[in-house]
Coordinates of C-alpha atoms and ligand atoms in Angstrom, one line a residue:
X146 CA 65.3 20.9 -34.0
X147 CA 67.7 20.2 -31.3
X148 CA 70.8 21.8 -31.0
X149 CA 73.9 19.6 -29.8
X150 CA 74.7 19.8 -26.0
X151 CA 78.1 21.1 -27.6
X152 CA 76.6 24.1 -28.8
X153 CA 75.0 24.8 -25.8
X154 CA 78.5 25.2 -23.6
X155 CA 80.2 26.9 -26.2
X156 CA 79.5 30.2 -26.1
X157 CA 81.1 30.8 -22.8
X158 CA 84.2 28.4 -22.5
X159 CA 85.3 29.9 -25.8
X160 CA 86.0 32.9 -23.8
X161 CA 88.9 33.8 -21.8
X162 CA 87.6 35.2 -18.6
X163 CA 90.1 37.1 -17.8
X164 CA 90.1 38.8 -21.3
X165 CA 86.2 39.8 -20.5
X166 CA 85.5 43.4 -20.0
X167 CA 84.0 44.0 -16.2
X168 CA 80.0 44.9 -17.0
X169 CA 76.8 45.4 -15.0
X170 CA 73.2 45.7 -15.0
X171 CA 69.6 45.0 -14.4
X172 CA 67.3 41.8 -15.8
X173 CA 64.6 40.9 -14.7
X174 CA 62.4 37.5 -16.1
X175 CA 58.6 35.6 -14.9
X176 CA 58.7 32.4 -15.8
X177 CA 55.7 29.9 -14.6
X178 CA 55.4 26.9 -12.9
X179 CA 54.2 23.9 -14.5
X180 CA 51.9 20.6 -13.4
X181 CA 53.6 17.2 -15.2
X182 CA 51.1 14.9 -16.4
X183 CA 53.8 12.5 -16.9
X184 CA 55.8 12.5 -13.7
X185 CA 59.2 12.9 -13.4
X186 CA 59.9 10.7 -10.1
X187 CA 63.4 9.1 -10.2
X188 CA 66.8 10.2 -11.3
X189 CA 70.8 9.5 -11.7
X190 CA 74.5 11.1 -12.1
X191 CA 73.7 14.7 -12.0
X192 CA 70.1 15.5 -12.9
X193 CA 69.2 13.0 -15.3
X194 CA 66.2 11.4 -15.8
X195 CA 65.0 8.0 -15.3
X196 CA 62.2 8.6 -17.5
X197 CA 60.7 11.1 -19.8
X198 CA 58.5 13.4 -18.5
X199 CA 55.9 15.4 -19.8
X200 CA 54.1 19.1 -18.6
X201 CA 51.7 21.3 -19.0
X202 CA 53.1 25.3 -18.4
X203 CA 50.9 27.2 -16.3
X204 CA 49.5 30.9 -16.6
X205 CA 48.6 32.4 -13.1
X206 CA 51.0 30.2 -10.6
X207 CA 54.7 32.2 -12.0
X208 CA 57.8 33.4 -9.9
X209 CA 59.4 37.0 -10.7
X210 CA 63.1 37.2 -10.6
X211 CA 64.4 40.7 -10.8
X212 CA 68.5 40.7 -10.9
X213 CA 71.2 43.2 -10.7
X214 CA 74.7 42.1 -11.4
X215 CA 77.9 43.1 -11.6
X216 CA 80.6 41.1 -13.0
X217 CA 84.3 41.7 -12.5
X218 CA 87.2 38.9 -13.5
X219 CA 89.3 39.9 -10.2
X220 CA 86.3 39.6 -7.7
X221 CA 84.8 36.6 -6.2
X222 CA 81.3 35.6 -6.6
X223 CA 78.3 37.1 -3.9
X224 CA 75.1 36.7 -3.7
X225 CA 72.2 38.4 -1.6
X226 CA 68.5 37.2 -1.8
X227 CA 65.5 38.8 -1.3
X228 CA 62.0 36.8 -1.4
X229 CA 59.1 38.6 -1.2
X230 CA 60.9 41.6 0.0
X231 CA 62.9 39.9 2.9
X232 CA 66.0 38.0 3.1
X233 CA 65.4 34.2 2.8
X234 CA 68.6 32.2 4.5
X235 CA 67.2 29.0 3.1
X236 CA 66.7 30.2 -0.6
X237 CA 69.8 32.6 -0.2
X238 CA 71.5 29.4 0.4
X239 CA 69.7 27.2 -1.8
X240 CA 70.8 30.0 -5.4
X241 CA 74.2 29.9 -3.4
X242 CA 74.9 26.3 -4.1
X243 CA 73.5 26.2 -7.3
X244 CA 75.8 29.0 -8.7
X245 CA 78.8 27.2 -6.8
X246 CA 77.9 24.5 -8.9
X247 CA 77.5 25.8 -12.3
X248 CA 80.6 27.5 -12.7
X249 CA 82.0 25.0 -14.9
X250 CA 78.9 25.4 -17.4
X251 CA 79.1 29.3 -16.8
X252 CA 82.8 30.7 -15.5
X253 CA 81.8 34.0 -15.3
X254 CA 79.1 32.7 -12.5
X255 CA 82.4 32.6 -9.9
X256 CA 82.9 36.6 -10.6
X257 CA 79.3 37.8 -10.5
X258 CA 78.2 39.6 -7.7
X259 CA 74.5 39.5 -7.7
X260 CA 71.5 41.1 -6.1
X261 CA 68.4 38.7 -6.4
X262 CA 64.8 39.9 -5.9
X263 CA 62.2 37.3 -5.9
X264 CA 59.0 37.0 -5.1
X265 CA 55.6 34.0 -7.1
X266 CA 52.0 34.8 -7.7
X267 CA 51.0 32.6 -5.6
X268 CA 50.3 32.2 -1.5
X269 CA 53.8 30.6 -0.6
X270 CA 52.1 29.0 2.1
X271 CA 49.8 27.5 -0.4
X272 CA 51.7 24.3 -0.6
X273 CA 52.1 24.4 -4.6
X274 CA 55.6 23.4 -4.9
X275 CA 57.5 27.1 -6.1
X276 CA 60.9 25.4 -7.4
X277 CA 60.1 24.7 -10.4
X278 CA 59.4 28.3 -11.7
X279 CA 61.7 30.2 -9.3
X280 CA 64.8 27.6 -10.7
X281 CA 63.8 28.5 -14.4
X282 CA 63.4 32.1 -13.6
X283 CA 67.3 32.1 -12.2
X284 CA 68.3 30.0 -15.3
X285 CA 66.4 32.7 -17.4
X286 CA 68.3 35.7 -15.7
X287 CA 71.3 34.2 -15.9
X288 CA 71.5 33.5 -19.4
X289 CA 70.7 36.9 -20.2
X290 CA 73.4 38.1 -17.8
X291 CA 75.5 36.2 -19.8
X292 CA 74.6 37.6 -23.2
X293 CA 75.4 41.2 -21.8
X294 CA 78.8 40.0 -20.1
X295 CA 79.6 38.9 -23.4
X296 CA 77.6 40.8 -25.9
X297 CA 76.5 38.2 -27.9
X298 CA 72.8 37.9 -28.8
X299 CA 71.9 34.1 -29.1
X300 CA 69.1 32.4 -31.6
X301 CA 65.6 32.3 -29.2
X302 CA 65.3 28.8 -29.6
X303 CA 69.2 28.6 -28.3
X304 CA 68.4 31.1 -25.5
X305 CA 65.4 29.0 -24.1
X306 CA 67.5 25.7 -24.6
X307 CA 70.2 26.6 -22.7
X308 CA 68.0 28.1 -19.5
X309 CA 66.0 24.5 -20.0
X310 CA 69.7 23.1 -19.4
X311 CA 70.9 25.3 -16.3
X312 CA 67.3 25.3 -15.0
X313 CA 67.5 21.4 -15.0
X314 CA 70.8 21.5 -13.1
X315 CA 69.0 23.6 -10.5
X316 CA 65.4 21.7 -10.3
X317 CA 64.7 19.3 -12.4
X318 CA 61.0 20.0 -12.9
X319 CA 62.1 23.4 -13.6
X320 CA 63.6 22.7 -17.3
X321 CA 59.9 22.2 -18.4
X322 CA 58.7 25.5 -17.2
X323 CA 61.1 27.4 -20.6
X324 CA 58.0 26.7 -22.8
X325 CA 54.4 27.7 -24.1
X326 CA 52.0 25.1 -23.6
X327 CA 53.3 21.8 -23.2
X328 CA 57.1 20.4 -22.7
X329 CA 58.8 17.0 -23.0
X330 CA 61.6 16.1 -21.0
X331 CA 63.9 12.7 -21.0
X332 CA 64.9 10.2 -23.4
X333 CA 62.1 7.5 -24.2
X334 CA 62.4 3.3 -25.7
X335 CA 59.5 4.8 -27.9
X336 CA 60.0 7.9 -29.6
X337 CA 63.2 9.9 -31.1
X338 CA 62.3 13.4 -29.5
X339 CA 63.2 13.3 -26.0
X340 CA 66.1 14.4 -24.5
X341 CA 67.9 14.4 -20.8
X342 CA 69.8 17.6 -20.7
X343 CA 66.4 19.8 -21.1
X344 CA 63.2 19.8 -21.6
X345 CA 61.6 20.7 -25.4
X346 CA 58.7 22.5 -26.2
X347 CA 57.9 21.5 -29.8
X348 CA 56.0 18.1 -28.9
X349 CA 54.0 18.4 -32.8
X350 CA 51.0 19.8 -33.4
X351 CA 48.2 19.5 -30.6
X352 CA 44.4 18.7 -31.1
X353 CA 42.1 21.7 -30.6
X354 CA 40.7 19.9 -27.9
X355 CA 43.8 20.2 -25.8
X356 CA 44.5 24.0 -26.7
X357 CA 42.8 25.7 -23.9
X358 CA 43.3 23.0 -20.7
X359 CA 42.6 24.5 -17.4
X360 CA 44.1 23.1 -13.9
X361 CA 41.9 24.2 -11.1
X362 CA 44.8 23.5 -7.7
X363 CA 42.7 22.2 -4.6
X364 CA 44.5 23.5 -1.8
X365 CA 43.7 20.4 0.8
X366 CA 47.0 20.8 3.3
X367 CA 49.8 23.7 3.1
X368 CA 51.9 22.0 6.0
X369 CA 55.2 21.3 5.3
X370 CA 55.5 18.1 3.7
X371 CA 57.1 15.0 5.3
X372 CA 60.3 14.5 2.2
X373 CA 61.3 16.8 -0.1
X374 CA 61.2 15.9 -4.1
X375 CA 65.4 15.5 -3.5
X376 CA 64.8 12.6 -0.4
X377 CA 61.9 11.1 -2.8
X378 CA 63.4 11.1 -5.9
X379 CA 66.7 9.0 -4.0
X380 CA 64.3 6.3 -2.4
X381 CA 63.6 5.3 -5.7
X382 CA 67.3 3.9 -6.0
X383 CA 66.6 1.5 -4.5
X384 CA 63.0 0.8 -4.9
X385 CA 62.2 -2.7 -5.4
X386 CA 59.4 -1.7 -8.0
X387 CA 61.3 1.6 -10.1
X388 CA 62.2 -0.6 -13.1
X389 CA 58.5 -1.4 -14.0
X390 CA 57.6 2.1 -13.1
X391 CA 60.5 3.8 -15.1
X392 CA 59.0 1.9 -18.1
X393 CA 55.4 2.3 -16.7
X394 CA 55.9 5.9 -17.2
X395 CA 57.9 6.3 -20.2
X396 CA 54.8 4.0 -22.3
X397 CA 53.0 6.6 -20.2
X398 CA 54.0 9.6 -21.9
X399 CA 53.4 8.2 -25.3
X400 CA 49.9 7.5 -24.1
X401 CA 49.9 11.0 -23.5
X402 CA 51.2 12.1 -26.1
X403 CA 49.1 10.3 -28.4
X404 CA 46.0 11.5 -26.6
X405 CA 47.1 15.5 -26.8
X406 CA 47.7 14.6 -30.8
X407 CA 44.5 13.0 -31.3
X408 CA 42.1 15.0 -28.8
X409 CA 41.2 11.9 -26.6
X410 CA 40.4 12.7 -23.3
X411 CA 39.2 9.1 -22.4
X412 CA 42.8 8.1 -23.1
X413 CA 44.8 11.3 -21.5
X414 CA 42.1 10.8 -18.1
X415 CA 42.8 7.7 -17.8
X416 CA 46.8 7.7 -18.0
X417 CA 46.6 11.0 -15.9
X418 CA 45.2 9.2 -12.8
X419 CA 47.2 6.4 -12.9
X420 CA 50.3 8.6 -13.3
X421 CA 49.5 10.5 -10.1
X422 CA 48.4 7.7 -8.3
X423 CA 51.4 5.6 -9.1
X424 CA 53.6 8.0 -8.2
X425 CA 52.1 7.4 -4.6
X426 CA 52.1 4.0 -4.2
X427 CA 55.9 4.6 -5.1
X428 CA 56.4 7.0 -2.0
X429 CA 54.0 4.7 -0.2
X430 CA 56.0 1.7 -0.7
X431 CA 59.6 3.2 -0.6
X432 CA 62.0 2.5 2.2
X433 CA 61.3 4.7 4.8
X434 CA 57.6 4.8 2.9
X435 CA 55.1 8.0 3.1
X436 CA 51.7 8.6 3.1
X437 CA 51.7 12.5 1.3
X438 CA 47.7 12.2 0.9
X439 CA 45.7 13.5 3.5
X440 CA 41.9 12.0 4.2
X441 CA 40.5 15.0 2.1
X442 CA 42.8 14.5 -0.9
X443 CA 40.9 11.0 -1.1
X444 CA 37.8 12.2 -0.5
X445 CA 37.9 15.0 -3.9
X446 CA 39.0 11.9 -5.5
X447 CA 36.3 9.7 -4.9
X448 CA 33.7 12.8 -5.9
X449 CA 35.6 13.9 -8.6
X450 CA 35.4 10.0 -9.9
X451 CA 31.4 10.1 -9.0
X452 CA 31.1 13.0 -10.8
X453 CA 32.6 12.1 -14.2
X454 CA 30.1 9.3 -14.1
X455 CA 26.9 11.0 -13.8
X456 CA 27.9 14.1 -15.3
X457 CA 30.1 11.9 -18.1
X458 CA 32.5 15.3 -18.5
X459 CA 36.1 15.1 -19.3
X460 CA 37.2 15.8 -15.8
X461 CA 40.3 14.3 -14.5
X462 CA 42.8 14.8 -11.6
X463 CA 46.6 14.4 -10.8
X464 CA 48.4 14.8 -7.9
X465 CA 52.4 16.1 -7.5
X466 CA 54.4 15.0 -4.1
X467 CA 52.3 16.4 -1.8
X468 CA 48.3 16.4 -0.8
X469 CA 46.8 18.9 -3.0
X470 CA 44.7 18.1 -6.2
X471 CA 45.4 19.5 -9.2
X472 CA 42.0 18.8 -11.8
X473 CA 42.4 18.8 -15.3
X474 CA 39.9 19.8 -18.2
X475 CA 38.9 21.7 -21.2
X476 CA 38.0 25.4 -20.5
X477 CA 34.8 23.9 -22.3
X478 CA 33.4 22.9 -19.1
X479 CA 34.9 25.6 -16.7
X480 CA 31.5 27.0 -15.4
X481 CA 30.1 23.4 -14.4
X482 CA 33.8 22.4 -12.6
X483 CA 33.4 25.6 -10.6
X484 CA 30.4 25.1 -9.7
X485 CA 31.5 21.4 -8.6
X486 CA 34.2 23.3 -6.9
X487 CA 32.5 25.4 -5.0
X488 CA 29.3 23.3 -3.7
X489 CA 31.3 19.9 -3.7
X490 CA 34.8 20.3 -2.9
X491 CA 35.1 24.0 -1.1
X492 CA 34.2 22.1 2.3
X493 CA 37.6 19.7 1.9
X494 CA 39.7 22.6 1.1
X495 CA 42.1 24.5 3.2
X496 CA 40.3 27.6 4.4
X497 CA 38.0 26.7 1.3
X498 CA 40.7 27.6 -0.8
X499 CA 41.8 27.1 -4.4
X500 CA 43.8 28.7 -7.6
X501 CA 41.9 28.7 -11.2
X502 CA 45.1 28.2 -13.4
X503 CA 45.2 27.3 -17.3
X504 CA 47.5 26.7 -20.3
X505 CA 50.1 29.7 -20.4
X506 CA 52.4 30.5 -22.9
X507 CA 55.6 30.4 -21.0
X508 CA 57.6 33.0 -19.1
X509 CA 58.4 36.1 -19.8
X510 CA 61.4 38.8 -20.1
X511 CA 59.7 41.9 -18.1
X512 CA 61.0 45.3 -17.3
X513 CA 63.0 45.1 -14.1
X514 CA 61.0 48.6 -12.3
X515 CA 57.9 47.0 -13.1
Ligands
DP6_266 C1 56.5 15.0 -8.2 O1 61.9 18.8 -9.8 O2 61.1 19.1 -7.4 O3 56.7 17.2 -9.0 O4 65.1 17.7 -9.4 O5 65.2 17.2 -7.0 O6 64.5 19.5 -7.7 P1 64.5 18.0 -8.0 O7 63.0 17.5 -8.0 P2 61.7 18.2 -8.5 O8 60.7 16.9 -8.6 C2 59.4 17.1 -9.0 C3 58.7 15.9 -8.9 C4 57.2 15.9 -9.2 C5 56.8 15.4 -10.6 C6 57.1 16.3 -11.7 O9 57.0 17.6 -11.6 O10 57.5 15.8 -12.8

């Protein structure tokens, strides 16, 4: 069910700040990163959509956030940063911003002093995009920060909700990384469930054959890339093609949708590609354009493509902003894609490197000294 927007900003503008009790302590959340089948490529006003998008939550690729706080209504807000152990200016100023600008959803934000410990599972020079779960780890911490300052306990489905919400304000990605399995974010012309403030995580009841999906992430270039999602998503303003692509990808996600309800693979593959591939003949043909594929990124795709024919497996790829392959399938197959991997594709990898990821069920509150 969703709960109204209204619901969602009550619980602390109902409270006088000043009238709130100083408090402090420790939470600490992992939440995980997740790779959108349905991408979200486009937006307007302050984080919204410009069509619905739709994710698969990952298991092994998850950032830690591990918080102390104190809150105090005569004290201004402060923030220190540690990632991986060492101060981070760029990050440090990055959570900065993003507090600055959430005040209004969250008041007590501008009085909280905080001490930020941050650190992902996986190689940050990998090149896997780390926004996404470090911006829904934040939104995770924070709301619980909130329920101590306050002292109220929220309904779960409220909880994960709201840090969809904040964690959208921060990254948008990052509202679809609050749930197990799969998540659905933005309003759609075809179906009711969608919505723009955050992402959902009830999408009905899945096929068997998309229960256990793993995403095997080719590592092909780790070099910084050329425009950030920010500078991409704004090109498509004024993109001569974003219309047809904003409704391109909204009939996408039913597709999608359709295909995870009925077990199709045929269907989901096909819509998959195309997503990916769209998305980069949109940066291709924006104004400044970019080319984000290196020659090895084509080269996995035209053996992955060879290999689904003679193989005829359910073996399908998609690509974020950025040169590295993500392939999609059914743990069913698992031993024969690593063994594609690893005599195929290990030669066009980075240092013959890449991450075996899968369905996860979503993040996690863990014990801050763990
Ligand atoms: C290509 O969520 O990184 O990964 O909202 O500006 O932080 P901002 O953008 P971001 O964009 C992700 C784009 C994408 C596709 C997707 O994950 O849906």
């Amino acid at each position: 069910m969703l709960i109204p927007l209204i619901l969602l900003i009550l619980m602390t503008t109902s409270t006088d700040i000043n009238q709130t009790k100083p408090s402090s302590g420790r939470v600490a959340w992992r939440a995980p990163s997740n790779i959108a089948f349905v991408k979200y490529w486009g937006k307007r006003d302050r984080q919204i959509p410009t069509n619905p998008s739709l994710s698969m939550t990952l298991k092994n690729c998850y950032s830690q956030m591990k918080v102390e706080f104190n809150f105090d209504p005569s004290q201004k807000m402060q923030v220190e940063v540690l990632f991986e152990g060492k101060s981070n200016d760029k990050f440090q100023s990055r959570i900065a911003k993003y507090l600055e600008s959430i005040c209004l959803e969250l008041p007590f934000v501008s009085h909280l002093s905080l001490k930020i410990d941050s650190m992902n599972s996986f190689p940050h020079s990998a090149g896997i995009a780390s926004s996404a779960s470090s911006m829904a780890a934040l939104a995770l911490t924070l709301c619980s920060i909130e329920e101590h300052i306050y002292g109220k306990k929220s309904e779960r489905e409220e909880f994960f909700q709201r840090a969809s919400y904040l964690a959208r304000l921060a990254s948008g990605s990052a509202c679809r990384s609050l749930y197990p399995n799969y998540a659905l974010w933005g309003q759609s012309l075809h179906f009711q469930d969608g919505c723009n403030e955050y992402a959902i995580g009830d999408i009905g009841e899945i096929s068997k054959e998309f229960k256990e999906v793993c995403d095997a992430i080719l590592l092909v270039d780790s070099s910084v890339k050329d425009v950030s999602s920010s500078a991409g998503h704004q090109l498509m303003n004024d993109h001569p093609m974003a219309q047809n692509k904003y409704l391109l990808s909204d009939a996408n996600t039913l597709s999608v949708l359709k295909a995870l309800r009925e077990g199709d693979w045929a269907l989901f593959g096909e819509v998959l590609e195309s997503e990916a591939l769209s998305l980069h003949a949109m940066m291709m043909t924006s104004n400044p354009s970019f080319i984000l594929l290196k020659p090895n990124s084509l080269a996995i795709i035209e053996k992955v493509k060879r290999y689904r024919l003679e193989k005829d497996l359910p073996l399908f790829f998609t690509i974020d902003a950025g040169p590295n392959i993500h392939l999609i399938y059914p743990k069913t197959i698992q031993v024969d894609v690593e063994e594609f991997i690893e005599n195929q594709l290990k030669d066009l990898l980075e240092e013959g490197k890449w991450i075996q990821d899968m369905i996860g069920s979503g993040p996690e509150e863990i014990e801050f000294d763990s």
